[in-house]
Amino acid sequence: MPQPDAPRADAPQPDAPQPDAPQLDLATLHEAVAAAVPDRECLVWRDRRMTWREVTDRTRRLANVLRAHGLGRREGTHEPWESPHDHLALYLHNGPEYLEGLVGAHKARVAPFNVNYRYVDDELAQLFGDARPRAILYHARFAGQVERVVKRLDTDPLLLQVADDSGTPLAPGALDYEEALAAASAEPPAGVRPSPDDLQILYTGGTTGLPKGVLWRVGDLVHGPFQVRRRDGSPITDVDEVVARAVRGEHRVLVAPPMMHGGGTWSALGGWCGGACVIFPHRVDGLDADDLMDTAERERATRMPIVGDAFARPIVEALERRPRDLSSLRTLLNSAAGISPGVKRRLLDLVPGARLLDILGSSESGFSVTRLGTDARFLLQSGAAVLSADRTRRLAPGEDEMGWLAKGGGSIPLGYLNAPEKTAATFLTVDGDRLVVPGDRARLLADGTVEVHGRDATTINTGGEKVFAEEVETVLRGLPGVADALVLGRPSERWGSEIVAVLGPADAPDDAALRDGCAAHLARYKIPKAFVRTGRTLRLPNGKADYALARELVEALDGTAGTGE
């Protein structure tokens, strides 16, 4: 995600670093910044305020705990879908321990990976079966699930339990996290030299299939999603230059999206690479907009990532109920979901000193295109391109073809863990350049801007016409009385597939009003044939669309519904 001194959305974008260019690693950068500003605030949550010196001490101790239990990296060659590391599972809500786990793992040359804390036992067992963790760092509230699932594995991972307000006792065989750190050395792990080639694993949300472990080299993360770059977009490859920028910076990043997904993690770690203090709101098991805005005001946050309407609407409502002094807030970074135009305008009016940057990307690409404020179209970022429909060539501006958004330039992942076929299908070579094609459809316009149509997985073929769900969702969310909307297709004898909208609140306008509202913005074939209203939230904790719930609600419809024209 863009970090301090990130390039303007309209700035020229040079090529990203190639794999043989000098790169930096997270562990070395964190140590270097800490040495330069040891007494500056590094992390704030509730009543805990830790300096860079204190966080460095704790991450070193965690690294030594992992090394003492035999975890590390094995040398030798490996395929793009293989990992030479032992793996640390981060099964946590946001908080200091999540960031300590990420950085401490890298200082031990262990690959950390994210765990969705909403998973039930079978989903967690599938994830652990794929990732094969040698250690699990988890909040006490998840101890029972960890105990049950670990029994189903053919390994015996190290268990590090973090005390929380659940009051859950220490699980049998587990180490208390704080006691383990207190007993470990605060010196850098002996003989360990972190490398830009070390890996971090980011599991996808599984919205288009089973979760996949995306294998990121740390060096590519630093110059890609962490945005260790100059204002002109060129990568910074010298540690001293990074440290000098960090010393000047003193930014404060307020992270509300769950770090079990890429946006939250990248914002926090990118902030640390720029010397920022990372702040968490008091509540970390869900969004409390009043708590979030109170924290932003109290801690003088300068930057805050958000996730679409799921965050923007409650924030707007909280600020309209009670304005806060947010004069320090300069940047709002929106990713992973769209913000309705009306909500965006209200948000910008309420925080007039901040710019709103929309970022579109994926776990596999980092961010590919951006747009500023109320702009309708996106700008290609470093290494991004639009490929032809057959994915064999780059499209030129103005070619009237619905293509695929792609990302290259060097700072992209290696592949998917344990998945050579999926790696080959997603990571392509076009005109000699290696590109990742996550699945977003796009059109490259004559002026070089990009019109994004959304994921191919959410495209609905109805009566021979292709409809992009996100286009219809955006229109619905802009209608009076509609708080949120998801659109999907269901089998239809007449149309092959027909469009159905699931929306909230439960007392949303009637079908006729919704169809009339859509008709002002959409061709007739794009207007939903049926509407399902619900009082349940249609968003996951990270703000992304919960299409599984939407499909469940659609399948519960009367079989005679949705037969209109």
mmCIF file of N, CA, C and O in Angstrom, residues 160-215:
data_model
loop_
_atom_site.group_PDB
_atom_site.id
_atom_site.type_symbol
_atom_site.label_atom_id
_atom_site.label_comp_id
_atom_site.label_asym_id
_atom_site.label_seq_id
_atom_site.Cartn_x
_atom_site.Cartn_y
_atom_site.Cartn_z
ATOM 1 N N LEU A 160 2.333 -21.203 20.856
ATOM 2 C CA LEU A 160 2.593 -19.995 21.633
ATOM 3 C C LEU A 160 1.266 -19.285 21.850
ATOM 4 O O LEU A 160 0.660 -18.770 20.911
ATOM 5 N N GLN A 161 0.797 -19.285 23.100
ATOM 6 C CA GLN A 161 -0.529 -18.760 23.405
ATOM 7 C C GLN A 161 -0.434 -17.357 23.989
ATOM 8 O O GLN A 161 0.273 -17.116 24.960
ATOM 9 N N VAL A 162 -1.177 -16.422 23.366
ATOM 10 C CA VAL A 162 -1.204 -15.028 23.794
ATOM 11 C C VAL A 162 -2.425 -14.812 24.683
ATOM 12 O O VAL A 162 -3.565 -15.036 24.240
ATOM 13 N N ALA A 163 -2.215 -14.372 25.904
ATOM 14 C CA ALA A 163 -3.332 -14.113 26.817
ATOM 15 C C ALA A 163 -4.204 -12.991 26.262
ATOM 16 O O ALA A 163 -3.710 -12.021 25.669
ATOM 17 N N ASP A 164 -5.515 -13.130 26.430
ATOM 18 C CA ASP A 164 -6.442 -12.086 26.005
ATOM 19 C C ASP A 164 -7.528 -11.943 27.056
ATOM 20 O O ASP A 164 -7.429 -12.512 28.153
ATOM 21 N N ASP A 165 -8.571 -11.169 26.733
ATOM 22 C CA ASP A 165 -9.607 -10.922 27.735
ATOM 23 C C ASP A 165 -10.643 -12.032 27.805
ATOM 24 O O ASP A 165 -11.667 -11.900 28.481
ATOM 25 N N SER A 166 -10.401 -13.160 27.121
ATOM 26 C CA SER A 166 -11.343 -14.285 27.190
ATOM 27 C C SER A 166 -11.198 -15.072 28.481
ATOM 28 O O SER A 166 -12.102 -15.810 28.867
ATOM 29 N N GLY A 167 -10.040 -14.965 29.132
ATOM 30 C CA GLY A 167 -9.801 -15.718 30.354
ATOM 31 C C GLY A 167 -9.511 -17.182 30.121
ATOM 32 O O GLY A 167 -9.468 -17.973 31.075
ATOM 33 N N THR A 168 -9.291 -17.603 28.883
ATOM 34 C CA THR A 168 -9.032 -19.010 28.570
ATOM 35 C C THR A 168 -7.684 -19.435 29.149
ATOM 36 O O THR A 168 -6.674 -18.761 28.932
ATOM 37 N N PRO A 169 -7.627 -20.549 29.871
ATOM 38 C CA PRO A 169 -6.350 -20.981 30.454
ATOM 39 C C PRO A 169 -5.395 -21.483 29.379
ATOM 40 O O PRO A 169 -5.782 -21.769 28.245
ATOM 41 N N LEU A 170 -4.134 -21.616 29.771
ATOM 42 C CA LEU A 170 -3.097 -22.084 28.859
ATOM 43 C C LEU A 170 -3.398 -23.519 28.423
ATOM 44 O O LEU A 170 -3.684 -24.396 29.239
ATOM 45 N N ALA A 171 -3.364 -23.741 27.121
ATOM 46 C CA ALA A 171 -3.650 -25.065 26.579
ATOM 47 C C ALA A 171 -2.539 -26.044 26.957
ATOM 48 O O ALA A 171 -1.375 -25.653 27.103
ATOM 49 N N PRO A 172 -2.856 -27.335 27.102
ATOM 50 C CA PRO A 172 -1.827 -28.334 27.411
ATOM 51 C C PRO A 172 -0.724 -28.330 26.353
ATOM 52 O O PRO A 172 -0.990 -28.349 25.153
ATOM 53 N N GLY A 173 0.518 -28.284 26.817
ATOM 54 C CA GLY A 173 1.659 -28.330 25.918
ATOM 55 C C GLY A 173 2.036 -27.002 25.297
ATOM 56 O O GLY A 173 3.071 -26.906 24.616
ATOM 57 N N ALA A 174 1.228 -25.970 25.508
ATOM 58 C CA ALA A 174 1.517 -24.660 24.927
ATOM 59 C C ALA A 174 2.423 -23.856 25.845
ATOM 60 O O ALA A 174 2.468 -24.073 27.062
ATOM 61 N N LEU A 175 3.156 -22.901 25.240
ATOM 62 C CA LEU A 175 3.953 -21.948 26.006
ATOM 63 C C LEU A 175 3.205 -20.634 26.108
ATOM 64 O O LEU A 175 2.611 -20.172 25.128
ATOM 65 N N ASP A 176 3.210 -20.038 27.283
ATOM 66 C CA ASP A 176 2.681 -18.694 27.431
ATOM 67 C C ASP A 176 3.603 -17.732 26.677
ATOM 68 O O ASP A 176 4.826 -17.725 26.882
ATOM 69 N N TYR A 177 3.039 -16.928 25.807
ATOM 70 C CA TYR A 177 3.839 -16.067 24.923
ATOM 71 C C TYR A 177 4.744 -15.123 25.717
ATOM 72 O O TYR A 177 5.943 -15.029 25.454
ATOM 73 N N GLU A 178 4.176 -14.430 26.674
ATOM 74 C CA GLU A 178 4.977 -13.468 27.434
ATOM 75 C C GLU A 178 6.063 -14.158 28.243
ATOM 76 O O GLU A 178 7.193 -13.659 28.332
ATOM 77 N N GLU A 179 5.754 -15.306 28.821
ATOM 78 C CA GLU A 179 6.775 -16.023 29.586
ATOM 79 C C GLU A 179 7.886 -16.534 28.668
ATOM 80 O O GLU A 179 9.075 -16.501 29.040
ATOM 81 N N ALA A 180 7.522 -16.975 27.473
ATOM 82 C CA ALA A 180 8.537 -17.458 26.531
ATOM 83 C C ALA A 180 9.458 -16.325 26.107
ATOM 84 O O ALA A 180 10.685 -16.504 26.021
ATOM 85 N N LEU A 181 8.889 -15.129 25.860
ATOM 86 C CA LEU A 181 9.722 -13.993 25.484
ATOM 87 C C LEU A 181 10.628 -13.575 26.630
ATOM 88 O O LEU A 181 11.812 -13.279 26.421
ATOM 89 N N ALA A 182 10.080 -13.561 27.835
ATOM 90 C CA ALA A 182 10.876 -13.120 28.988
ATOM 91 C C ALA A 182 12.083 -14.019 29.222
ATOM 92 O O ALA A 182 13.137 -13.562 29.686
ATOM 93 N N ALA A 183 11.954 -15.304 28.881
ATOM 94 C CA ALA A 183 13.048 -16.250 29.115
ATOM 95 C C ALA A 183 14.067 -16.277 27.983
ATOM 96 O O ALA A 183 15.122 -16.904 28.111
ATOM 97 N N ALA A 184 13.779 -15.591 26.867
ATOM 98 C CA ALA A 184 14.655 -15.646 25.692
ATOM 99 C C ALA A 184 15.625 -14.469 25.683
ATOM 100 O O ALA A 184 15.403 -13.444 26.330
ATOM 101 N N SER A 185 16.678 -14.607 24.914
ATOM 102 C CA SER A 185 17.666 -13.549 24.779
ATOM 103 C C SER A 185 17.124 -12.410 23.923
ATOM 104 O O SER A 185 16.371 -12.634 22.967
ATOM 105 N N ALA A 186 17.534 -11.175 24.262
ATOM 106 C CA ALA A 186 17.159 -10.003 23.483
ATOM 107 C C ALA A 186 18.236 -9.617 22.480
ATOM 108 O O ALA A 186 18.139 -8.564 21.840
ATOM 109 N N GLU A 187 19.242 -10.487 22.327
ATOM 110 C CA GLU A 187 20.278 -10.245 21.321
ATOM 111 C C GLU A 187 19.793 -10.769 19.971
ATOM 112 O O GLU A 187 18.953 -11.675 19.904
ATOM 113 N N PRO A 188 20.312 -10.234 18.868
ATOM 114 C CA PRO A 188 19.947 -10.790 17.559
ATOM 115 C C PRO A 188 20.309 -12.269 17.500
ATOM 116 O O PRO A 188 21.336 -12.687 18.044
ATOM 117 N N PRO A 189 19.475 -13.101 16.890
ATOM 118 C CA PRO A 189 19.762 -14.536 16.815
ATOM 119 C C PRO A 189 21.149 -14.785 16.222
ATOM 120 O O PRO A 189 21.491 -14.236 15.171
ATOM 121 N N ALA A 190 21.917 -15.600 16.897
ATOM 122 C CA ALA A 190 23.297 -15.836 16.483
ATOM 123 C C ALA A 190 23.355 -16.527 15.123
ATOM 124 O O ALA A 190 22.649 -17.514 14.880
ATOM 125 N N GLY A 191 24.199 -15.998 14.244
ATOM 126 C CA GLY A 191 24.453 -16.636 12.954
ATOM 127 C C GLY A 191 23.335 -16.532 11.945
ATOM 128 O O GLY A 191 23.391 -17.183 10.896
ATOM 129 N N VAL A 192 22.314 -15.712 12.224
ATOM 130 C CA VAL A 192 21.172 -15.600 11.312
ATOM 131 C C VAL A 192 21.299 -14.306 10.514
ATOM 132 O O VAL A 192 21.432 -13.220 11.080
ATOM 133 N N ARG A 193 21.245 -14.434 9.199
ATOM 134 C CA ARG A 193 21.329 -13.262 8.327
ATOM 135 C C ARG A 193 20.103 -13.242 7.406
ATOM 136 O O ARG A 193 20.077 -13.936 6.386
ATOM 137 N N PRO A 194 19.083 -12.476 7.770
ATOM 138 C CA PRO A 194 17.893 -12.400 6.923
ATOM 139 C C PRO A 194 18.240 -11.932 5.516
ATOM 140 O O PRO A 194 19.223 -11.213 5.301
ATOM 141 N N SER A 195 17.416 -12.329 4.558
ATOM 142 C CA SER A 195 17.697 -12.065 3.150
ATOM 143 C C SER A 195 16.441 -11.578 2.441
ATOM 144 O O SER A 195 15.320 -11.973 2.797
ATOM 145 N N PRO A 196 16.595 -10.755 1.390
ATOM 146 C CA PRO A 196 15.442 -10.392 0.563
ATOM 147 C C PRO A 196 14.780 -11.604 -0.079
ATOM 148 O O PRO A 196 13.625 -11.524 -0.511
ATOM 149 N N ASP A 197 15.498 -12.719 -0.159
ATOM 150 C CA ASP A 197 14.935 -13.942 -0.740
ATOM 151 C C ASP A 197 14.051 -14.709 0.232
ATOM 152 O O ASP A 197 13.380 -15.669 -0.172
ATOM 153 N N ASP A 198 14.048 -14.336 1.509
ATOM 154 C CA ASP A 198 13.168 -15.002 2.461
ATOM 155 C C ASP A 198 11.706 -14.745 2.090
ATOM 156 O O ASP A 198 11.379 -13.735 1.462
ATOM 157 N N LEU A 199 10.836 -15.646 2.508
ATOM 158 C CA LEU A 199 9.447 -15.601 2.065
ATOM 159 C C LEU A 199 8.486 -15.179 3.174
ATOM 160 O O LEU A 199 8.725 -15.425 4.360
ATOM 161 N N GLN A 200 7.402 -14.557 2.733
ATOM 162 C CA GLN A 200 6.228 -14.349 3.573
ATOM 163 C C GLN A 200 5.049 -14.913 2.790
ATOM 164 O O GLN A 200 4.942 -14.699 1.580
ATOM 165 N N ILE A 201 4.168 -15.640 3.457
ATOM 166 C CA ILE A 201 3.064 -16.312 2.778
ATOM 167 C C ILE A 201 1.766 -15.590 3.103
ATOM 168 O O ILE A 201 1.447 -15.380 4.272
ATOM 169 N N LEU A 202 1.054 -15.214 2.061
ATOM 170 C CA LEU A 202 -0.230 -14.547 2.235
ATOM 171 C C LEU A 202 -1.320 -15.434 1.639
ATOM 172 O O LEU A 202 -1.390 -15.610 0.416
ATOM 173 N N TYR A 203 -2.145 -16.001 2.508
ATOM 174 C CA TYR A 203 -3.240 -16.833 2.021
ATOM 175 C C TYR A 203 -4.396 -15.952 1.550
ATOM 176 O O TYR A 203 -4.788 -15.004 2.231
ATOM 177 N N THR A 204 -4.902 -16.278 0.365
ATOM 178 C CA THR A 204 -6.028 -15.547 -0.182
ATOM 179 C C THR A 204 -7.281 -15.833 0.647
ATOM 180 O O THR A 204 -7.327 -16.784 1.428
ATOM 181 N N GLY A 205 -8.311 -15.008 0.430
ATOM 182 C CA GLY A 205 -9.534 -15.155 1.220
ATOM 183 C C GLY A 205 -10.370 -16.349 0.850
ATOM 184 O O GLY A 205 -11.297 -16.694 1.560
ATOM 185 N N GLY A 206 -10.078 -16.978 -0.301
ATOM 186 C CA GLY A 206 -10.847 -18.141 -0.700
ATOM 187 C C GLY A 206 -12.213 -17.816 -1.272
ATOM 188 O O GLY A 206 -13.082 -18.679 -1.338
ATOM 189 N N THR A 207 -12.409 -16.551 -1.724
ATOM 190 C CA THR A 207 -13.714 -16.163 -2.260
ATOM 191 C C THR A 207 -13.970 -16.797 -3.624
ATOM 192 O O THR A 207 -15.106 -16.868 -4.074
ATOM 193 N N THR A 208 -12.930 -17.242 -4.325
ATOM 194 C CA THR A 208 -13.097 -17.881 -5.637
ATOM 195 C C THR A 208 -12.548 -19.298 -5.615
ATOM 196 O O THR A 208 -12.041 -19.804 -6.610
ATOM 197 N N GLY A 209 -12.645 -19.992 -4.487
ATOM 198 C CA GLY A 209 -12.120 -21.344 -4.353
ATOM 199 C C GLY A 209 -11.414 -21.483 -3.020
ATOM 200 O O GLY A 209 -11.471 -20.600 -2.171
ATOM 201 N N LEU A 210 -10.723 -22.604 -2.825
ATOM 202 C CA LEU A 210 -9.986 -22.798 -1.582
ATOM 203 C C LEU A 210 -8.883 -21.752 -1.450
ATOM 204 O O LEU A 210 -8.304 -21.321 -2.450
ATOM 205 N N PRO A 211 -8.579 -21.329 -0.211
ATOM 206 C CA PRO A 211 -7.492 -20.365 -0.019
ATOM 207 C C PRO A 211 -6.187 -20.883 -0.615
ATOM 208 O O PRO A 211 -5.870 -22.067 -0.524
ATOM 209 N N LYS A 212 -5.427 -19.967 -1.217
ATOM 210 C CA LYS A 212 -4.138 -20.307 -1.818
ATOM 211 C C LYS A 212 -3.051 -19.494 -1.137
ATOM 212 O O LYS A 212 -3.224 -18.295 -0.881
ATOM 213 N N GLY A 213 -1.925 -20.127 -0.840
ATOM 214 C CA GLY A 213 -0.816 -19.447 -0.188
ATOM 215 C C GLY A 213 0.074 -18.765 -1.211
ATOM 216 O O GLY A 213 0.802 -19.427 -1.952
ATOM 217 N N VAL A 214 0.040 -17.450 -1.256
ATOM 218 C CA VAL A 214 0.844 -16.685 -2.207
ATOM 219 C C VAL A 214 2.245 -16.494 -1.615
ATOM 220 O O VAL A 214 2.391 -15.989 -0.497
ATOM 221 N N LEU A 215 3.253 -16.913 -2.370
ATOM 222 C CA LEU A 215 4.635 -16.873 -1.892
ATOM 223 C C LEU A 215 5.306 -15.583 -2.336
ATOM 224 O O LEU A 215 5.667 -15.415 -3.507
#
